[in-house]
mmCIF file of C-alpha atoms in Angstrom:
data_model
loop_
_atom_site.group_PDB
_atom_site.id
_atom_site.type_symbol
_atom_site.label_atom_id
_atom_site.label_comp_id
_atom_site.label_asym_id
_atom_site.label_seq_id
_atom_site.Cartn_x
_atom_site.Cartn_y
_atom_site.Cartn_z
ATOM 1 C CA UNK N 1 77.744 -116.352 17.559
ATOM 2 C CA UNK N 2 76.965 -113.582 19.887
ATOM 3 C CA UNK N 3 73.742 -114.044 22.161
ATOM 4 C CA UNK N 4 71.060 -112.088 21.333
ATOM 5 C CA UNK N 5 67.559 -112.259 22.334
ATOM 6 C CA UNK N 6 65.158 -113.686 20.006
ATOM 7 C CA UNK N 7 63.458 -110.249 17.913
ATOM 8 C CA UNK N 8 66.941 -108.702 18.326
ATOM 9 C CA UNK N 9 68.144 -106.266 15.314
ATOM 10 C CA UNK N 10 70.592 -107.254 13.282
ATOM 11 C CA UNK N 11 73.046 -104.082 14.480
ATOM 12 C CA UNK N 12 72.478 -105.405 18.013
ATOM 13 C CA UNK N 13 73.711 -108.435 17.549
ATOM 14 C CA UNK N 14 76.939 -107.082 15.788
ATOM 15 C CA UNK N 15 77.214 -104.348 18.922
ATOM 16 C CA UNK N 16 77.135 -107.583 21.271
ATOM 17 C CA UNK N 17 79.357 -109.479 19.316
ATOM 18 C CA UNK N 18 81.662 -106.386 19.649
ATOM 19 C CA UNK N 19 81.192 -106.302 23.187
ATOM 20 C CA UNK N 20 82.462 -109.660 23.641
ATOM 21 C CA UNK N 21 78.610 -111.050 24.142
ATOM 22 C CA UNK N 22 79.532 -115.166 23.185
ATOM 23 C CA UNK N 23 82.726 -116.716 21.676
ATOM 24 C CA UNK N 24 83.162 -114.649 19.089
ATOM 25 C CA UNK N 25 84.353 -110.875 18.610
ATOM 26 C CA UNK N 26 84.896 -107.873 16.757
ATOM 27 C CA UNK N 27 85.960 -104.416 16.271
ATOM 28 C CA UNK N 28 84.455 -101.603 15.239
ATOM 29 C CA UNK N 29 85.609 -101.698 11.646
ATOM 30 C CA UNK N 30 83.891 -104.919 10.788
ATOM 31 C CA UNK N 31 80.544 -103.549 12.348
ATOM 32 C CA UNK N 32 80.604 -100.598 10.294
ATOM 33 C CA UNK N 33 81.480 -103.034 7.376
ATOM 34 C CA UNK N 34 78.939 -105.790 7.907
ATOM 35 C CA UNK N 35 76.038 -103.096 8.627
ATOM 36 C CA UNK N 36 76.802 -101.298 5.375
ATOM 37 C CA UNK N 37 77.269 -104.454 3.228
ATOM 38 C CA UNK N 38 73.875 -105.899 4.655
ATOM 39 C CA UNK N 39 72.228 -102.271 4.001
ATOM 40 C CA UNK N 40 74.137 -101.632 0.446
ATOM 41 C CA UNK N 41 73.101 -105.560 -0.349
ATOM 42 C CA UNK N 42 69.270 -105.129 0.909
ATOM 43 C CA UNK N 43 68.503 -102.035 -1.247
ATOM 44 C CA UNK N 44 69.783 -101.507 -4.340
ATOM 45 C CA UNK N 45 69.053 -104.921 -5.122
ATOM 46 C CA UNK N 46 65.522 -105.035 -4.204
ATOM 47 C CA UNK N 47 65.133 -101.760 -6.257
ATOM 48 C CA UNK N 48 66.530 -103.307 -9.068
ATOM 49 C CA UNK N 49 64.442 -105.936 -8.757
ATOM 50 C CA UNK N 50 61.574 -104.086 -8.423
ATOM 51 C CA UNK N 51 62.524 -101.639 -11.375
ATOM 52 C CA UNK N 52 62.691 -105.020 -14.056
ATOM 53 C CA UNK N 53 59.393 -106.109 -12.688
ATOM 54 C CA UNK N 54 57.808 -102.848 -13.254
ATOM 55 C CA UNK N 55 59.385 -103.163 -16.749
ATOM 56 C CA UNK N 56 58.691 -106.331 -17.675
ATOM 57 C CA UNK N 57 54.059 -105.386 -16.220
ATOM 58 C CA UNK N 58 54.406 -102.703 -18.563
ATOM 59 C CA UNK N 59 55.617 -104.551 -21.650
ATOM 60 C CA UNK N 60 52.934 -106.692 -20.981
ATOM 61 C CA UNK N 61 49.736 -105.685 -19.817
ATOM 62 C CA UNK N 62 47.962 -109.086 -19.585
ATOM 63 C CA UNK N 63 49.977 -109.773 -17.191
ATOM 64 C CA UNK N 64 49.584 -106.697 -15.576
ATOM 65 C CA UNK N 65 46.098 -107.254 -15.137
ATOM 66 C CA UNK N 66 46.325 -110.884 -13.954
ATOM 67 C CA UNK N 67 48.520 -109.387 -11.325
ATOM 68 C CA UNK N 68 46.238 -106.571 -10.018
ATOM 69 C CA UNK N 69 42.647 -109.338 -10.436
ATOM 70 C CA UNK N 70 44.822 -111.543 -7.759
ATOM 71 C CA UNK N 71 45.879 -108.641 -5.344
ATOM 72 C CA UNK N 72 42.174 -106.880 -5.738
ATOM 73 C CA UNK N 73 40.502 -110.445 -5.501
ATOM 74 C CA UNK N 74 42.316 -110.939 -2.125
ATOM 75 C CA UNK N 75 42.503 -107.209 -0.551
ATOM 76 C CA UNK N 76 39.306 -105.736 -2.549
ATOM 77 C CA UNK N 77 40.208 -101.952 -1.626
ATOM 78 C CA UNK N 78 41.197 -101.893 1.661
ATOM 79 C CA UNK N 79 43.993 -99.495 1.994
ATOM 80 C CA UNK N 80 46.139 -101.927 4.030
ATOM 81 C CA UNK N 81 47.741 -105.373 3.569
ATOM 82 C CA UNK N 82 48.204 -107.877 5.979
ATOM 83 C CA UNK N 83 50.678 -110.878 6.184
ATOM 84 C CA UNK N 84 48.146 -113.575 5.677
ATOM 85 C CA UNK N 85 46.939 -111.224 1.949
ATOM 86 C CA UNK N 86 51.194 -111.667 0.716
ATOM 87 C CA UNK N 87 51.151 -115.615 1.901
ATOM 88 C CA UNK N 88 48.314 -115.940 -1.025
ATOM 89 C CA UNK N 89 49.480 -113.959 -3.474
ATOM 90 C CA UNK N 90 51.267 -116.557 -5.780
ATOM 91 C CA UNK N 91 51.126 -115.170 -9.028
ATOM 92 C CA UNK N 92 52.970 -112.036 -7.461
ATOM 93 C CA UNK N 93 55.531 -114.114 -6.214
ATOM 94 C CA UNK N 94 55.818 -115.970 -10.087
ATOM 95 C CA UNK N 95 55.998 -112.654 -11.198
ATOM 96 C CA UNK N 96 59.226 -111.715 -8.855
ATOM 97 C CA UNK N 97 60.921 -115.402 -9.780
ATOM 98 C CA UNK N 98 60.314 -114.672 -13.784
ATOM 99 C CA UNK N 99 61.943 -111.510 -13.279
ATOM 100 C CA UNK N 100 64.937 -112.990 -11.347
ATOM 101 C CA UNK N 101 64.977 -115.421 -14.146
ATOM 102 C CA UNK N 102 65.411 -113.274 -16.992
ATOM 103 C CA UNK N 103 66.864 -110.236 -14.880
ATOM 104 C CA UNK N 104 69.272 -111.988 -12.145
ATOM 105 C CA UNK N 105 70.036 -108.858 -9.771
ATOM 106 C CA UNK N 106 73.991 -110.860 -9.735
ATOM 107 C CA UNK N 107 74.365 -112.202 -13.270
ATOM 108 C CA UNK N 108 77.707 -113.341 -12.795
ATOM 109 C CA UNK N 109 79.134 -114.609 -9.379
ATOM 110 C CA UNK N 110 82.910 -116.208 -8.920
ATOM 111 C CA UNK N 111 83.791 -119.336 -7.723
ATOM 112 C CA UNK N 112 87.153 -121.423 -6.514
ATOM 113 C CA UNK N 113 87.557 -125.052 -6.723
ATOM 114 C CA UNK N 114 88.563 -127.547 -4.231
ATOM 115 C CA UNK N 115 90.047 -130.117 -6.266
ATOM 116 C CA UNK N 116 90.731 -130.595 -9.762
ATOM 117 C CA UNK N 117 88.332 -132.351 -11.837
ATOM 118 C CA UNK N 118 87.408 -132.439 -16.059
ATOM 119 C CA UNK N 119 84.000 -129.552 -17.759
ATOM 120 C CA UNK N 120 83.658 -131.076 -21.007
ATOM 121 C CA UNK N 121 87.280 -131.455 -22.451
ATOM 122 C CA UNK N 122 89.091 -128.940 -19.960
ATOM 123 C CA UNK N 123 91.043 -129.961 -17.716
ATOM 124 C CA UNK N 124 90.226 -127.632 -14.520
ATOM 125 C CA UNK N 125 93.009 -127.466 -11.679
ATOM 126 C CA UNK N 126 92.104 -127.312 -8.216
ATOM 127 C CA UNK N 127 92.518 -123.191 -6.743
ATOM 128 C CA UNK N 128 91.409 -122.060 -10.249
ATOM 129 C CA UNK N 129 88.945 -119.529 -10.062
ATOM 130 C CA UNK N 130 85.505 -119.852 -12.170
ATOM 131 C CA UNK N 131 82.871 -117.433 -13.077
ATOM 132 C CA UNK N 132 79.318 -118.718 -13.372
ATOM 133 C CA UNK N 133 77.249 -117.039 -15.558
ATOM 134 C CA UNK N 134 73.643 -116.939 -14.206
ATOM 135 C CA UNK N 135 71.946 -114.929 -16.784
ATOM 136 C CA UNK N 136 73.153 -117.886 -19.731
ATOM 137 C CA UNK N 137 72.052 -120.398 -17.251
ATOM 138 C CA UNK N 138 68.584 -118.747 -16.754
ATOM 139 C CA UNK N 139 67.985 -118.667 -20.569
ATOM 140 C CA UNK N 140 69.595 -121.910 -21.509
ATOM 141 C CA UNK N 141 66.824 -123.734 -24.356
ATOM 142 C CA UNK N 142 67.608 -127.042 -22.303
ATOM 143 C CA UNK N 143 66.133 -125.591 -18.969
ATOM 144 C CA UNK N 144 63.528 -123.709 -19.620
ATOM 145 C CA UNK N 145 60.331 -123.425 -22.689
ATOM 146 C CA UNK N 146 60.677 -120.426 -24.923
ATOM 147 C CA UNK N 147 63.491 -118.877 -22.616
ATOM 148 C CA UNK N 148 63.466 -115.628 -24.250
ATOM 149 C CA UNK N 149 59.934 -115.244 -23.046
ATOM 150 C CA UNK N 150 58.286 -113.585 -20.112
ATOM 151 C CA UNK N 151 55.772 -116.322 -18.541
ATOM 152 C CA UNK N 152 55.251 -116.155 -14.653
ATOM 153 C CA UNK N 153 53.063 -119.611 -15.233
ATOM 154 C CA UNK N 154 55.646 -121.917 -15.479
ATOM 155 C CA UNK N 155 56.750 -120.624 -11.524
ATOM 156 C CA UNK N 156 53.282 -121.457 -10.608
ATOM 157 C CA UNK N 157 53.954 -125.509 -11.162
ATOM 158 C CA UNK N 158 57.595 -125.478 -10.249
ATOM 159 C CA UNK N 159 60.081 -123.778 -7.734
ATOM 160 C CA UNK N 160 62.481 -124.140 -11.034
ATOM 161 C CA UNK N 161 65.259 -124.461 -8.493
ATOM 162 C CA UNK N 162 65.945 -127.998 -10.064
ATOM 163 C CA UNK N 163 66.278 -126.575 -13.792
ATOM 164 C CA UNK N 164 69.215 -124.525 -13.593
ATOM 165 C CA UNK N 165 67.484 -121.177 -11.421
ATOM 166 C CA UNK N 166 69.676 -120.064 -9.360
ATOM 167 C CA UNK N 167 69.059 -115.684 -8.556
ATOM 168 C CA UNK N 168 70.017 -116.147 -5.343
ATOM 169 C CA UNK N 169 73.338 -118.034 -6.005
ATOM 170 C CA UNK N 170 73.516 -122.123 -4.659
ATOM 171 C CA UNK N 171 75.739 -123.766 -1.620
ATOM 172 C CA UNK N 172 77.263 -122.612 1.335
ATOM 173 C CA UNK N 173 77.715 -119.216 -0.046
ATOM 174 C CA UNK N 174 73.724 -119.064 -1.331
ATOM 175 C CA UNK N 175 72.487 -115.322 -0.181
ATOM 176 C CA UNK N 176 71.645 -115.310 3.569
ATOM 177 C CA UNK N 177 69.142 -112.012 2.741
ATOM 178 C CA UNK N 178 66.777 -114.400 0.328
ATOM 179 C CA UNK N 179 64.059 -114.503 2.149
ATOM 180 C CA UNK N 180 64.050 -111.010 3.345
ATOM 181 C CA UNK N 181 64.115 -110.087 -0.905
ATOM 182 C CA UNK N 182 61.297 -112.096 -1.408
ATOM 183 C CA UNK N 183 59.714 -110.966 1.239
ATOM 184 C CA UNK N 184 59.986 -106.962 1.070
ATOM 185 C CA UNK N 185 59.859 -106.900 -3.024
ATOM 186 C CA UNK N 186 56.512 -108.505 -2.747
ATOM 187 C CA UNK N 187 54.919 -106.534 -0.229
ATOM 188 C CA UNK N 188 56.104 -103.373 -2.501
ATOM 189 C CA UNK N 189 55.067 -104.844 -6.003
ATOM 190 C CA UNK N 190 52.026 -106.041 -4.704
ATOM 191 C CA UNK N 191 50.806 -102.533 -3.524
ATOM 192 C CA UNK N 192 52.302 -100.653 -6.587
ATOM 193 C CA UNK N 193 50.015 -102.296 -8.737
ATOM 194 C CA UNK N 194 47.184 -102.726 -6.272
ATOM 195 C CA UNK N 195 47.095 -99.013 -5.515
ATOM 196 C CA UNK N 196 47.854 -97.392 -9.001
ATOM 197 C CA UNK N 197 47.479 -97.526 -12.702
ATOM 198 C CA UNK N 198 50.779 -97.403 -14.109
ATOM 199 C CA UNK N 199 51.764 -95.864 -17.973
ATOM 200 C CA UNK N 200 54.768 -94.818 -19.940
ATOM 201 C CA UNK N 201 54.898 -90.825 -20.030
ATOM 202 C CA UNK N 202 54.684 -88.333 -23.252
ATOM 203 C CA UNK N 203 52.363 -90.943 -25.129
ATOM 204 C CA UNK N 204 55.197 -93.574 -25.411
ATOM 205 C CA UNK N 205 54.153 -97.124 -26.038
ATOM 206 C CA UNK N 206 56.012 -100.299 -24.474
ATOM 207 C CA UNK N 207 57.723 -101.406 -27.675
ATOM 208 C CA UNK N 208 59.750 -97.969 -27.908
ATOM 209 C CA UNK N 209 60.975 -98.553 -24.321
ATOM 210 C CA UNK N 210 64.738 -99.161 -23.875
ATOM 211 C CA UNK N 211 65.419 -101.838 -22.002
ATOM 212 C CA UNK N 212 69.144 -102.416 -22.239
ATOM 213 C CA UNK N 213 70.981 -104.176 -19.461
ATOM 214 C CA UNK N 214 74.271 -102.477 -17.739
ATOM 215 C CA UNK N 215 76.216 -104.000 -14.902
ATOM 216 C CA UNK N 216 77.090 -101.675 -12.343
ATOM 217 C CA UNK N 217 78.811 -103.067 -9.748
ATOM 218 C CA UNK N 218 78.135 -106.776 -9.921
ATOM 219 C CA UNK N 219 74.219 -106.115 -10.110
ATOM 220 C CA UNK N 220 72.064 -105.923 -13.349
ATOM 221 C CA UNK N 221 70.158 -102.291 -14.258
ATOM 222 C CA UNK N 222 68.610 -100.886 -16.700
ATOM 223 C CA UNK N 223 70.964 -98.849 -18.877
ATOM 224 C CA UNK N 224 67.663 -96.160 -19.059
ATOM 225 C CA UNK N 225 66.063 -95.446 -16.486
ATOM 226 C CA UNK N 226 62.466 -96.282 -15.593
ATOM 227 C CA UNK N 227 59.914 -93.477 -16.056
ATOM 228 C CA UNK N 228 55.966 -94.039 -15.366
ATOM 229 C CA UNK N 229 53.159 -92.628 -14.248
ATOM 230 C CA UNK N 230 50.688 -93.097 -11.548
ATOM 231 C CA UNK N 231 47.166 -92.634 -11.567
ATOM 232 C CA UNK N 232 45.586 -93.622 -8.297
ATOM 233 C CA UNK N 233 42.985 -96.918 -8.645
ATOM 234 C CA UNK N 234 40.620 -96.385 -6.324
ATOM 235 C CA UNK N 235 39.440 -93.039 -4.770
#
């Protein structure tokens, strides 16, 4: 690893690993590659993510409102959030993890064994390569209560990392940008609801809303998509 100074950007440390800064380095190509992977990873994602969670507040307004009484009750209407407001904002977060649940921004991801080994009557050779589907796993009846369903509560009691949740993909090859996801999608969410009062457009209710799932890519989207409108909260 290259070494940079603590607070260093992340395109600093691949220019310093290119300069020969530590034991390893590399050219030019795999800076370019590595920056654009990290930025192409970092954004569409997150605005997936963001654009199912938007969804998923306007099909149901309770929830919607539980969302914007926590943000209110901890930021009343100051204009600006602080790090210490997102740290208490749990239901937000539930929110997020529900959405990952039912909407996994990867729902598929591939995998190659390391040895050879028996799945319920198949015999599985070692090299074979595997694809694990995340979005049957997040809705599987034996993991979760009413799977289908939309309930943020049941993230507020557990992680659900232990019954089969896995957004983020598991093991060595579990995505390095998790935090920075969590972190970023909340900070946006929470202030999108905080800030405005959000409705479907032309008099359209949430039940005529098409919510069809495309993958483009390897991520999840909305076939449609996602129209609203804002009306600011407070003045």
């Amino acid at each position: 690893m290259g070494k940079g100074k603590s607070g260093d950007y992340f395109i600093d440390v691949l220019i310093g690993l290119h300069k020969g800064n530590g034991e390893l380095s590399i050219d030019r190509e795999t800076v370019k590659a590595a920056f654009q992977d990290a930025i192409g990873a970092g954004t569409g994602t997150s605005a997936g993510l963001l654009s199912w969670a938007m969804t998923e507040l306007i099909k149901h307004p309770d929830i919607m409102k539980k969302v914007q009484d926590e943000v209110q009750g901890i930021v009343g209407e100051r204009q600006c959030m602080t790090d210490e407001d997102y740290e208490k904002m749990d239901y937000v977060r539930a929110v997020l993890k529900e959405t990952l649940r039912l909407h996994p921004t990867v729902p598929l991801t591939l995998r190659e064994t390391t040895e050879s080994f028996t799945l319920r009557g198949y015999e599985i050779p070692a090299g074979a390569f595997l694809w694990v589907n995340f979005w049957a796993i997040h809705r599987d009846p034996t993991n979760w209560d009413e799977p289908e369903n939309f309930k943020p509560e049941r993230f507020l009691t557990s992680s659900g990392e232990y019954q089969g949740y896995f957004p983020f993909g598991f093991g060595r090859r579990i995505c390095p940008g998790m935090s920075f996801a969590y972190a970023t999608t909340e900070r946006v969410l929470a202030n999108l609801v905080h800030k405005f009062e959000w409705q479907l457009p032309n008099g359209m209710k949430p039940k005529d809303m098409d919510v069809s799932e495309k993958v483009d890519t390897m991520t999840l989207e909305r076939k449609v998509p996602l129209m609203l409108m804002a009306k600011k909260r407070f003045a």
